[in-house]
JSON list of C-alpha atoms and ligand atoms in Angstrom, two decimals:
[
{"chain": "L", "resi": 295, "resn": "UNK", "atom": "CA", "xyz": [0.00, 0.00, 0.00]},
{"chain": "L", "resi": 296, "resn": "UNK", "atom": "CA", "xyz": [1.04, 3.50, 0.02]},
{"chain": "L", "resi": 297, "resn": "UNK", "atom": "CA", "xyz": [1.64, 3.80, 3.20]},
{"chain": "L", "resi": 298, "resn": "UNK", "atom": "CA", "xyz": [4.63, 1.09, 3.66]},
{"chain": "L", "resi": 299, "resn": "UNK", "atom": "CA", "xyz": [5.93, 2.27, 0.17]},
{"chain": "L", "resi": 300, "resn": "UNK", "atom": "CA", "xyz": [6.26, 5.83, 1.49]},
{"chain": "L", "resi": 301, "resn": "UNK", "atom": "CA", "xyz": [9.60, 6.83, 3.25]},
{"chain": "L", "resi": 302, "resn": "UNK", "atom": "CA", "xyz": [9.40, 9.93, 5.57]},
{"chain": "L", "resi": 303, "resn": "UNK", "atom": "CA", "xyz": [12.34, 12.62, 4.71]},
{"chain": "L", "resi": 304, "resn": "UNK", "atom": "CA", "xyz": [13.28, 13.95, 8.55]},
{"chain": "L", "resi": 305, "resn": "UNK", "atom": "CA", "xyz": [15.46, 16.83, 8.40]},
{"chain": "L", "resi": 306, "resn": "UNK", "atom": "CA", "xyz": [18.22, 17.86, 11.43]},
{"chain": "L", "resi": 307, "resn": "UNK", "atom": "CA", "xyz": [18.15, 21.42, 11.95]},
{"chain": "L", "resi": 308, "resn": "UNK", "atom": "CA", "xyz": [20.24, 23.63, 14.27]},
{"chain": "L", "resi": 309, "resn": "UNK", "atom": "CA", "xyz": [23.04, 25.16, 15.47]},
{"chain": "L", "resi": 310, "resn": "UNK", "atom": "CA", "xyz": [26.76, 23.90, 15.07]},
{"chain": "L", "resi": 311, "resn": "UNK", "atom": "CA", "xyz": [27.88, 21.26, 17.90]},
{"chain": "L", "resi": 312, "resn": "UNK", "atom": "CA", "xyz": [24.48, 20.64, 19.28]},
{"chain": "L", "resi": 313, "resn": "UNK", "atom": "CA", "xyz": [24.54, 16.74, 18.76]},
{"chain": "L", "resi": 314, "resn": "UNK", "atom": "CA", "xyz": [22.85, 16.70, 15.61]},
{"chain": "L", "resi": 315, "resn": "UNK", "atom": "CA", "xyz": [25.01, 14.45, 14.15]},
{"chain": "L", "resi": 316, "resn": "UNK", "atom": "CA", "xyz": [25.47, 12.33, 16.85]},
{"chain": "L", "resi": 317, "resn": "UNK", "atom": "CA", "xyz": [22.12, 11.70, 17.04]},
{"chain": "L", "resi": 318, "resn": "UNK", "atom": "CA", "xyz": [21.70, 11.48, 13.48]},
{"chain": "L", "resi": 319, "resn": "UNK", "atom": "CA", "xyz": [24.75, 8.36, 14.12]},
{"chain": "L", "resi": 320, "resn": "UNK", "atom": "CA", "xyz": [22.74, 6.71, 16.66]},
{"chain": "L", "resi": 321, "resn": "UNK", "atom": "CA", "xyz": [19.55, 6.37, 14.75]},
{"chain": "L", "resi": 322, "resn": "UNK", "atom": "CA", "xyz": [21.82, 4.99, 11.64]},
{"chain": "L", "resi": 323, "resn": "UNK", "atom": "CA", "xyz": [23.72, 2.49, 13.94]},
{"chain": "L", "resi": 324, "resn": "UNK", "atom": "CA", "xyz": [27.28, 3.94, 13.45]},
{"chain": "L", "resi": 325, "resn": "UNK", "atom": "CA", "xyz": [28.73, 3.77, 16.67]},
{"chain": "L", "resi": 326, "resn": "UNK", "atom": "CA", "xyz": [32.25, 5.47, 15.05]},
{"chain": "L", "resi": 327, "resn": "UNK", "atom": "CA", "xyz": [32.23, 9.13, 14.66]},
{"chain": "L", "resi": 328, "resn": "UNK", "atom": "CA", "xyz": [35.31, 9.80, 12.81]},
{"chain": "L", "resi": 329, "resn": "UNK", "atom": "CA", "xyz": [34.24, 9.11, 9.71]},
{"chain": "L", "resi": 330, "resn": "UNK", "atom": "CA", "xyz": [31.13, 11.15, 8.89]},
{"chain": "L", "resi": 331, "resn": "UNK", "atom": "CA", "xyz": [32.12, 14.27, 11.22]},
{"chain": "L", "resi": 332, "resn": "UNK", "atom": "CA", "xyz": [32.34, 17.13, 8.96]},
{"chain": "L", "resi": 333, "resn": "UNK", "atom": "CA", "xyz": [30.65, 16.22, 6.39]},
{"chain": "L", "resi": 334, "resn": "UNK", "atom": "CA", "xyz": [27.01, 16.09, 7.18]},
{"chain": "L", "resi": 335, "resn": "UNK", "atom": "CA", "xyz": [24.84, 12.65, 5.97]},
{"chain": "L", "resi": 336, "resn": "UNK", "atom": "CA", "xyz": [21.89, 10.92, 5.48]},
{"chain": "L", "resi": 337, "resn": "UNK", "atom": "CA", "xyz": [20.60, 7.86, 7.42]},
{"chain": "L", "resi": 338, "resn": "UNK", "atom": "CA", "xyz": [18.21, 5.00, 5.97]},
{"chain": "L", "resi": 339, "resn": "UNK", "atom": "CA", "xyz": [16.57, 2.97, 8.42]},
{"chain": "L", "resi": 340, "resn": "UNK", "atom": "CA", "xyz": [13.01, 0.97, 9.02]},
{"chain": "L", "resi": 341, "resn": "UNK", "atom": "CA", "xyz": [11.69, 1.02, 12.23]},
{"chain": "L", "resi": 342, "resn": "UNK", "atom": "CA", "xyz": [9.25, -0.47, 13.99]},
{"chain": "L", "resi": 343, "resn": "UNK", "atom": "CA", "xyz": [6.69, 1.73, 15.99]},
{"chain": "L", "resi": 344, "resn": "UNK", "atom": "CA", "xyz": [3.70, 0.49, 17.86]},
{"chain": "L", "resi": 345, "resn": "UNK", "atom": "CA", "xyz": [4.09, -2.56, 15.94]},
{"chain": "L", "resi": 346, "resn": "UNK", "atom": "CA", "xyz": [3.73, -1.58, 12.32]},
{"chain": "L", "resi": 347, "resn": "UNK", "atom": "CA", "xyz": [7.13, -0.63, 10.03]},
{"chain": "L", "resi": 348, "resn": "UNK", "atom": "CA", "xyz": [8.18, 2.71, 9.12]},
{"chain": "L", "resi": 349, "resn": "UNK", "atom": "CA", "xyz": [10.56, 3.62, 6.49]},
{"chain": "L", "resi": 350, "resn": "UNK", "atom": "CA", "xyz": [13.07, 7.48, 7.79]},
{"chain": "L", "resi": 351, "resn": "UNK", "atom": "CA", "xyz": [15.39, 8.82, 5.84]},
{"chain": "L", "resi": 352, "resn": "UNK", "atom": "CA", "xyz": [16.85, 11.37, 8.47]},
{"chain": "L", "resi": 353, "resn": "UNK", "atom": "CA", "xyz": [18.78, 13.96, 6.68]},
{"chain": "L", "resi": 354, "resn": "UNK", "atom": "CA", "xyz": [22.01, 15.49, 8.32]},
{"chain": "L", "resi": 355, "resn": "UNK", "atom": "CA", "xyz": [22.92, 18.21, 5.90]},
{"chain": "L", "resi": 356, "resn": "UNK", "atom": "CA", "xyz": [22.12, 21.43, 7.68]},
{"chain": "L", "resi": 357, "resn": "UNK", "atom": "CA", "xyz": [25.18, 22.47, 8.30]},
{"chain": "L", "resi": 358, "resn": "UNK", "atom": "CA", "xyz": [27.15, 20.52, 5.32]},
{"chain": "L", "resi": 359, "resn": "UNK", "atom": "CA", "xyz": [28.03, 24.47, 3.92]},
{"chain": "L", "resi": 360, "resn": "UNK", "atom": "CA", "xyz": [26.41, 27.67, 4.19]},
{"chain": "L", "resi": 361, "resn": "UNK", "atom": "CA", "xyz": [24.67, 27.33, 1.07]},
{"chain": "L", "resi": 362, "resn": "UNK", "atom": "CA", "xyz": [21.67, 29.21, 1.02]},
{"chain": "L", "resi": 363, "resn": "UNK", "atom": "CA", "xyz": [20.06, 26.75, -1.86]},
{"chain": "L", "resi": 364, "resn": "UNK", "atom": "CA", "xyz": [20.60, 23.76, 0.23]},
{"chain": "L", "resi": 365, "resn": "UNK", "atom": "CA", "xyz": [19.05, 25.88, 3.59]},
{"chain": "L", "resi": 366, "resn": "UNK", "atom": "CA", "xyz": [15.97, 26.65, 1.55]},
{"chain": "L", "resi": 367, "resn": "UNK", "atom": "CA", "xyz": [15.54, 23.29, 0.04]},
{"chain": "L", "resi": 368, "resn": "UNK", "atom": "CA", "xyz": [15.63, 21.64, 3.54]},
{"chain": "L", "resi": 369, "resn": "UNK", "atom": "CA", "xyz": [12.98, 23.82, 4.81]},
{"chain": "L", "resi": 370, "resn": "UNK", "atom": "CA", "xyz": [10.64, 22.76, 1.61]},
{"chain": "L", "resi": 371, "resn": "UNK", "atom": "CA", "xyz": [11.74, 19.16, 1.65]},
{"chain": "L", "resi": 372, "resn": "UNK", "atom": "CA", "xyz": [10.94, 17.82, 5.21]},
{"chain": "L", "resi": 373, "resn": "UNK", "atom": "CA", "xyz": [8.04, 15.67, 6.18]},
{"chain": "L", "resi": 374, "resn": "UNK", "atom": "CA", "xyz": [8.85, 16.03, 9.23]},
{"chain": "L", "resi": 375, "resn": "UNK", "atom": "CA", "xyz": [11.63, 18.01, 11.17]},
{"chain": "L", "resi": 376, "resn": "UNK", "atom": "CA", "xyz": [14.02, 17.85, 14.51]},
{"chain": "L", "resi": 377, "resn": "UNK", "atom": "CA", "xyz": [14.84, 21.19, 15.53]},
{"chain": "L", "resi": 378, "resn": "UNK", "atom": "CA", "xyz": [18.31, 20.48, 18.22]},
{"chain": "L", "resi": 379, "resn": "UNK", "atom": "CA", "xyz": [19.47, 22.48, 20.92]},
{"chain": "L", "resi": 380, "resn": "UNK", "atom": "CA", "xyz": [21.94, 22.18, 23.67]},
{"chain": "L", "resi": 381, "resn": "UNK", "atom": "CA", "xyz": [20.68, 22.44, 27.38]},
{"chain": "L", "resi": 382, "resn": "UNK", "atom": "CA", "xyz": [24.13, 23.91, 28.10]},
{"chain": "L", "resi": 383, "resn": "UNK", "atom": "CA", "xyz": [23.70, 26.90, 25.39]},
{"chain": "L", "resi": 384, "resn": "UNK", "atom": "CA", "xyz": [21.22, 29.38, 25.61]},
{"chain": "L", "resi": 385, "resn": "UNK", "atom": "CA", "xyz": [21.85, 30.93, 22.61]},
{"chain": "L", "resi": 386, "resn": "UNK", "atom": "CA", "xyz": [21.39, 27.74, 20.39]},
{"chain": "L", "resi": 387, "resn": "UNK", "atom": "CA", "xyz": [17.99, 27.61, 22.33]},
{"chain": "L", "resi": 388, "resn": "UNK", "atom": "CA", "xyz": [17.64, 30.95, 21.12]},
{"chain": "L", "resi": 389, "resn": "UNK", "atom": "CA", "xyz": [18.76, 30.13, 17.67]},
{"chain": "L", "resi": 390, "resn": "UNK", "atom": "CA", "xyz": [16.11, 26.62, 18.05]},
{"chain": "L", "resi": 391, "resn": "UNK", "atom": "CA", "xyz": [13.43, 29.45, 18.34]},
{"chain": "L", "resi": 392, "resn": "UNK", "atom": "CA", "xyz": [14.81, 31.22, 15.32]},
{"chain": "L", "resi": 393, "resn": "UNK", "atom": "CA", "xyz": [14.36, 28.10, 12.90]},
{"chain": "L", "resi": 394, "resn": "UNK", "atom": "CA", "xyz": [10.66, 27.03, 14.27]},
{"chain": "L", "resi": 395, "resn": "UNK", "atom": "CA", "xyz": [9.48, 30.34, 13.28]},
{"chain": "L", "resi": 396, "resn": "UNK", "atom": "CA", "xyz": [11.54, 30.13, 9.83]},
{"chain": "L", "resi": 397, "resn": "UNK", "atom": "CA", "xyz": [9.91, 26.49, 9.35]},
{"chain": "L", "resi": 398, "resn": "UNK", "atom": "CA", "xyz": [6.64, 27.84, 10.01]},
{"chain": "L", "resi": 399, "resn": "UNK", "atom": "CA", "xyz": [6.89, 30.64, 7.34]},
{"chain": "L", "resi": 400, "resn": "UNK", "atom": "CA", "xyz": [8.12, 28.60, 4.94]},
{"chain": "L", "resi": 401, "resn": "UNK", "atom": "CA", "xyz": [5.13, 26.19, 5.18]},
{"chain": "L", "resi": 402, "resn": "UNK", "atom": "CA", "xyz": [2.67, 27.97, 6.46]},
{"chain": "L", "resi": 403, "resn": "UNK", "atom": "CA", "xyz": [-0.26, 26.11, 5.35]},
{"chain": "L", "resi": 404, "resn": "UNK", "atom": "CA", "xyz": [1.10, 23.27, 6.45]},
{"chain": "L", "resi": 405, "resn": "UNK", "atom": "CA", "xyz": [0.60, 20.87, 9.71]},
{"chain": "L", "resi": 406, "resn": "UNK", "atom": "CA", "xyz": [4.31, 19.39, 9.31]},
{"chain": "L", "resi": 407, "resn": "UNK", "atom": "CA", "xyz": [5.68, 17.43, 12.53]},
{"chain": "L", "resi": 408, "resn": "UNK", "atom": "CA", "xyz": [7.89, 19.43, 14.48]},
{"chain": "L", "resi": 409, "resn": "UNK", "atom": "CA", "xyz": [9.70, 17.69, 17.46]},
{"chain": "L", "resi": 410, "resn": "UNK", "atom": "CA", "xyz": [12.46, 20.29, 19.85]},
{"chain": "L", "resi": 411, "resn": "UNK", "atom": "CA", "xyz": [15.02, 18.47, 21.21]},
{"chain": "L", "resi": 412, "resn": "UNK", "atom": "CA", "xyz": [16.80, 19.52, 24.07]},
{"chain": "L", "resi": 413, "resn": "UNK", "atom": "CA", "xyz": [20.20, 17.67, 23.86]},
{"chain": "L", "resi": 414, "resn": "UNK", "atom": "CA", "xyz": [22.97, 17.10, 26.09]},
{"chain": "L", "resi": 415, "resn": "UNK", "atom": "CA", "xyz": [20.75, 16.31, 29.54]},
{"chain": "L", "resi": 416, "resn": "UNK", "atom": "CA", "xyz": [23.79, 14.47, 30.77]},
{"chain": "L", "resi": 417, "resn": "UNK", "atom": "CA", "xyz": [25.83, 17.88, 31.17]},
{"chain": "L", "resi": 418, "resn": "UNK", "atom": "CA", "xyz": [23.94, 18.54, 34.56]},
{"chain": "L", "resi": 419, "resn": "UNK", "atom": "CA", "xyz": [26.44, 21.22, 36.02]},
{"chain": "L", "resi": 420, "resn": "UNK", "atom": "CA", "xyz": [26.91, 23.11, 32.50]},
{"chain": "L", "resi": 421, "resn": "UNK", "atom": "CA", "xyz": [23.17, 23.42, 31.98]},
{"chain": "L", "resi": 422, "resn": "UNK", "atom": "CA", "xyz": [21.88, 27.25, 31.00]},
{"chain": "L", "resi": 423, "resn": "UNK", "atom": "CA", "xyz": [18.25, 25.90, 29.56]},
{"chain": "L", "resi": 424, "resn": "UNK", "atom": "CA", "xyz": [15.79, 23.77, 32.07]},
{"chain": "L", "resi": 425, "resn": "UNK", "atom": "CA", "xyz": [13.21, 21.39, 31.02]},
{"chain": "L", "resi": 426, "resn": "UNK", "atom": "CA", "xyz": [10.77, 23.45, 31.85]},
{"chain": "L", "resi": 427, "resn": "UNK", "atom": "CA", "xyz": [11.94, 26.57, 29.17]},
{"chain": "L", "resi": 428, "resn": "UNK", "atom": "CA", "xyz": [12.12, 23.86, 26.50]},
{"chain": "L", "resi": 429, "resn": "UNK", "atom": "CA", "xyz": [8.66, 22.64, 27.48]},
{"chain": "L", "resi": 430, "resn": "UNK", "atom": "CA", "xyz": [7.57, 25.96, 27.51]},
{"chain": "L", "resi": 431, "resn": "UNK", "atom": "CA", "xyz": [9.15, 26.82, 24.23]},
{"chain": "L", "resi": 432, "resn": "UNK", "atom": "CA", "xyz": [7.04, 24.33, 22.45]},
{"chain": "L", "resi": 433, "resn": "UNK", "atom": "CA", "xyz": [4.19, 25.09, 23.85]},
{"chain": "L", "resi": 434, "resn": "UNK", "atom": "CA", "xyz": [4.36, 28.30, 22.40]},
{"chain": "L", "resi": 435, "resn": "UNK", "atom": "CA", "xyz": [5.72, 26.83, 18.99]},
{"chain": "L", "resi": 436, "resn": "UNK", "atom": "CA", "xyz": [2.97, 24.21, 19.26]},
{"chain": "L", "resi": 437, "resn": "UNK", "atom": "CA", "xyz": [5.68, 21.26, 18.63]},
{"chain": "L", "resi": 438, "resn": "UNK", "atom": "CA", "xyz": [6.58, 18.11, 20.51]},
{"chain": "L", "resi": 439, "resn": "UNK", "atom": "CA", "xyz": [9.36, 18.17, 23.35]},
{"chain": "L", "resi": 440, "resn": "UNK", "atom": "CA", "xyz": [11.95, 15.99, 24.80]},
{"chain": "L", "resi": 441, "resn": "UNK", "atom": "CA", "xyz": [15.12, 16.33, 26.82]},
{"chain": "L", "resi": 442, "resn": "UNK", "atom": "CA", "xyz": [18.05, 13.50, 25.07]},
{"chain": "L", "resi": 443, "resn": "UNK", "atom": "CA", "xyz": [21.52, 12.88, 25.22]},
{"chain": "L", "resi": 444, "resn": "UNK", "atom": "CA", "xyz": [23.51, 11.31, 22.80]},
{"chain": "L", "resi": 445, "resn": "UNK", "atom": "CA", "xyz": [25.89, 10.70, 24.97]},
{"chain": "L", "resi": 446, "resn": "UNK", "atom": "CA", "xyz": [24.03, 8.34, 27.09]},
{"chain": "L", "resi": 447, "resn": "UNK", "atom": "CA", "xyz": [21.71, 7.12, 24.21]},
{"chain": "L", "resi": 448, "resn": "UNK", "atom": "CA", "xyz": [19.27, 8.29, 26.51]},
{"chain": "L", "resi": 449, "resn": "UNK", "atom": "CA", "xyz": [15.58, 9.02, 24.90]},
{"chain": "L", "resi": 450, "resn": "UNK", "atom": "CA", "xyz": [17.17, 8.44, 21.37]},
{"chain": "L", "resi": 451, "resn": "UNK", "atom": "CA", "xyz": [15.10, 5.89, 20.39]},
{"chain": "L", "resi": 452, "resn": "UNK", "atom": "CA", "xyz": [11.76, 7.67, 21.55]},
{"chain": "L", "resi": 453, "resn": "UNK", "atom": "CA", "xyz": [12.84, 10.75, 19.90]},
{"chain": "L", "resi": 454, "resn": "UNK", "atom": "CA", "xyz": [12.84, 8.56, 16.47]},
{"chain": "L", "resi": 455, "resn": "UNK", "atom": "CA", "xyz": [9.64, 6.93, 17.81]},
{"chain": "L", "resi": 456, "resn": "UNK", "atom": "CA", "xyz": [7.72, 10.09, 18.43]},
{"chain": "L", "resi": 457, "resn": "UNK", "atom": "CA", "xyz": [8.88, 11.68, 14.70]},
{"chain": "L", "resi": 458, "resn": "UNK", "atom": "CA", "xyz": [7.05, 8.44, 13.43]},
{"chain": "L", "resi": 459, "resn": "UNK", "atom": "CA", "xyz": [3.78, 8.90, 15.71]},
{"chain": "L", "resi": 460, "resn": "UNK", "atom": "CA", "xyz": [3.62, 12.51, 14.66]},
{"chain": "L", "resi": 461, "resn": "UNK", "atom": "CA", "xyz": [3.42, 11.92, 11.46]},
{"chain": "L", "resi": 462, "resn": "UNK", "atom": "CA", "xyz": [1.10, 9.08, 11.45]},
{"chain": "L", "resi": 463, "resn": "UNK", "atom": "CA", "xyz": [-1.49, 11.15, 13.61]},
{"chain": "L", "resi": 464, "resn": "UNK", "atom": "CA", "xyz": [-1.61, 14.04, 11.03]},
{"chain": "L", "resi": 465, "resn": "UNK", "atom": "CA", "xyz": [-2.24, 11.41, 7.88]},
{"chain": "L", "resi": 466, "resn": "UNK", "atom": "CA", "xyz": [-4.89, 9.08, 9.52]},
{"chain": "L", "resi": 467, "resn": "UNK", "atom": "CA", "xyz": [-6.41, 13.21, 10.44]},
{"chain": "L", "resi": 468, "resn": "UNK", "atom": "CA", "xyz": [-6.56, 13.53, 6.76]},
{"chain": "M", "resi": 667, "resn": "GDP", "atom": "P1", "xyz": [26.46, 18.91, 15.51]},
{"chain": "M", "resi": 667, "resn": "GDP", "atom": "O1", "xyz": [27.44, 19.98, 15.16]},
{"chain": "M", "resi": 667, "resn": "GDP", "atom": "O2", "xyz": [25.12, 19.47, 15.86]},
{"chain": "M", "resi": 667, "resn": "GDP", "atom": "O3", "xyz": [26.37, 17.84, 14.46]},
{"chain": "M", "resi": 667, "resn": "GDP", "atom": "O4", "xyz": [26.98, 18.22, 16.86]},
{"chain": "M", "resi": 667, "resn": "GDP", "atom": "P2", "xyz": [27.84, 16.90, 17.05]},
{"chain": "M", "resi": 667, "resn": "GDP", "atom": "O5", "xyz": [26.97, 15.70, 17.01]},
{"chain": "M", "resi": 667, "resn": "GDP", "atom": "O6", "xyz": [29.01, 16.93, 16.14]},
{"chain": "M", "resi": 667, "resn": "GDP", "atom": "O7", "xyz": [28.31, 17.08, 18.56]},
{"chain": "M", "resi": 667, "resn": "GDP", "atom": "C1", "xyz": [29.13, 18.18, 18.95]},
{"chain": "M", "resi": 667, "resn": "GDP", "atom": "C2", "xyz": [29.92, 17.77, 20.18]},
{"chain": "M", "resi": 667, "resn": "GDP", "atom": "O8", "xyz": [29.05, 17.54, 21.29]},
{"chain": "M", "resi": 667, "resn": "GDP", "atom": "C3", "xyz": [30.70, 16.46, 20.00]},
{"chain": "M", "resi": 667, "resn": "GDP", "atom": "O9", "xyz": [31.92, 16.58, 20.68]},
{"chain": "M", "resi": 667, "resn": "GDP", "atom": "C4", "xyz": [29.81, 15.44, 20.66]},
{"chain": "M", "resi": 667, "resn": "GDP", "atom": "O10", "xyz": [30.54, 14.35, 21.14]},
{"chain": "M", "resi": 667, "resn": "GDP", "atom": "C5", "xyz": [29.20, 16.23, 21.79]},
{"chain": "M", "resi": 667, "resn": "GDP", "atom": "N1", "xyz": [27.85, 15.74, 22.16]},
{"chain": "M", "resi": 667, "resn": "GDP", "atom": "C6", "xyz": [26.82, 15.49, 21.33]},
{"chain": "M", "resi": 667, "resn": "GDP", "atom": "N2", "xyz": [25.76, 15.06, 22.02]},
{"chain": "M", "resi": 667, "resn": "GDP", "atom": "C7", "xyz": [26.12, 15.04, 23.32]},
{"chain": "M", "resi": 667, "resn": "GDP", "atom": "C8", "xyz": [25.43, 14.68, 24.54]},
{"chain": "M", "resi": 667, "resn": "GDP", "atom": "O11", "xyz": [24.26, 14.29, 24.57]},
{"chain": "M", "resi": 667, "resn": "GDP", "atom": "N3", "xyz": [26.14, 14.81, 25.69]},
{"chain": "M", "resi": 667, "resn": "GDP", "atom": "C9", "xyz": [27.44, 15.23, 25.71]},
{"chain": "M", "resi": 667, "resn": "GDP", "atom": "N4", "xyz": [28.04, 15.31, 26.89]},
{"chain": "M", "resi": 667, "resn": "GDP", "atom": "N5", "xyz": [28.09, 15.57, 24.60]},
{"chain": "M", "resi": 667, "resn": "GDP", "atom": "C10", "xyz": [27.45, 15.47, 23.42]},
{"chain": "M", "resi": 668, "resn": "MG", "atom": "MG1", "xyz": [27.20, 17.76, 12.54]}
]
C-alpha cells in the first residue's frame, strides 16, 4: 500500500555542535564518529513503531556548507523536522526558536511534525536551559518536546519513535 511504500524525509536542523550528528549516528547504527564528522549525511533505516514498520530517511545536511540553496531546500523538503538544541547553550535555544518560526513561514499552510530536542541532559552542572523553558518553548511553537543525550543514548530511540507517531497522527487526520 502507500503507506509502507512511502519513506518519511526527517530533516536535522540547528546550530553547530548541538549533537545533531550524533544523534543522526545513533539512529543509523554507526557507533564510530570519525568518519562522517564534517561532512554532514543521510541515514536509511526501518523502524518499527507500535508494531507496524516505518521507512526514515533522516537527513544530516544542515550544516554541510552555508549554502543558502541547500538551507531553503531543507525547509521545503521535510516531512517532518528535529529542531536540536543544547541544554548547556542558551543561545542555540535561542537560535532553536529562530528556525521554528523560519519552518513555520516557509510552510505555512502546512501541519508538518515538528519535534524540539533539548540535547545534552547528561551535562547537569553546565546546563543554561531547564526542562521546563524547552517545554515551555514548544508550547508556544505548538511542537513536541523531549530532553536526550547522545551521549548516554538516553531518549534516542523515543525521539525517532515520536517523529514516526507525529506523522502518522496528522495522515490518519486527513
Ligand atoms: P552537531 O554539530 O550538531 O552535528 O553536533 P555533534 O553531534 O558533532 O556534537 C558536537 C559535540 O558535542 C561532539 O563533541 C559530541 O561528542 C558532543 N555531544 C553530542 N551530544 C552530546 C550529549 O548528549 N552529551 C554530551 N556530553 N556531549 C554530546
Ligand atoms: Mg554535525
Amino acid at each position: 500500500s502507500d503507506s509502507e511504500d512511502h519513506v518519511y524525509k526527517v530533516i536535522l536542523l540547528g546550530e553547530h555542535g548541538v549533537g545533531k550528528s550524533s544523534l543522526a549516528r545513533i539512529f543509523g547504527g554507526i557507533e564510530d564518529s570519525h568518519e562522517a564528522e564534517e561532512a554532514g549525511n543521510t541515514y536509511d533505516r526501518s523502524i518499527i513503531v507500535d508494531g507496524e514498520e516505518a521507512c526514515l530517511l533522516v537527513f544530516d545536511i544542515w550544516e554541510q556548507d552555508d549554502n543558502h540553496w541547500l538551507h531553503n531546500q531543507c525547509m521545503k523538503m521535510g516531512d517532518a523536522y528535529i529542531i536540536v538544541y543544547s541544554v548547556t547553550d542558551k543561545a542555540s535555544f535561542e537560535k532553536a526558536s529562530e528556525l521554528r518560526i523560519q519552518l513555520r513561514r516557509e510552510r505555512q499552510t502546512e501541519d508538518i511534525p515538528i519535534i524540539l530536542v533539548g540535547n545534552k541532559s547528561d551535562l547537569v552542572r553546565s546546563r543554561e536551559v531547564s526542562i521546563e523553558e524547552g517545554r515551555a518553548c514548544a508550547v508556544v511553537f505548538d511542537c513536541k518536546f523531549i530532553e536526550t543525550s547522545a551521549a548516554l543514548h538516553h531518549n534516542v530511540k523515543d525521539l525517532f519513535e515520536g517523529i514516526v507517531r507525529q506523522i502518522r497522527l496528522r495522515k490518519d487526520s486527513k
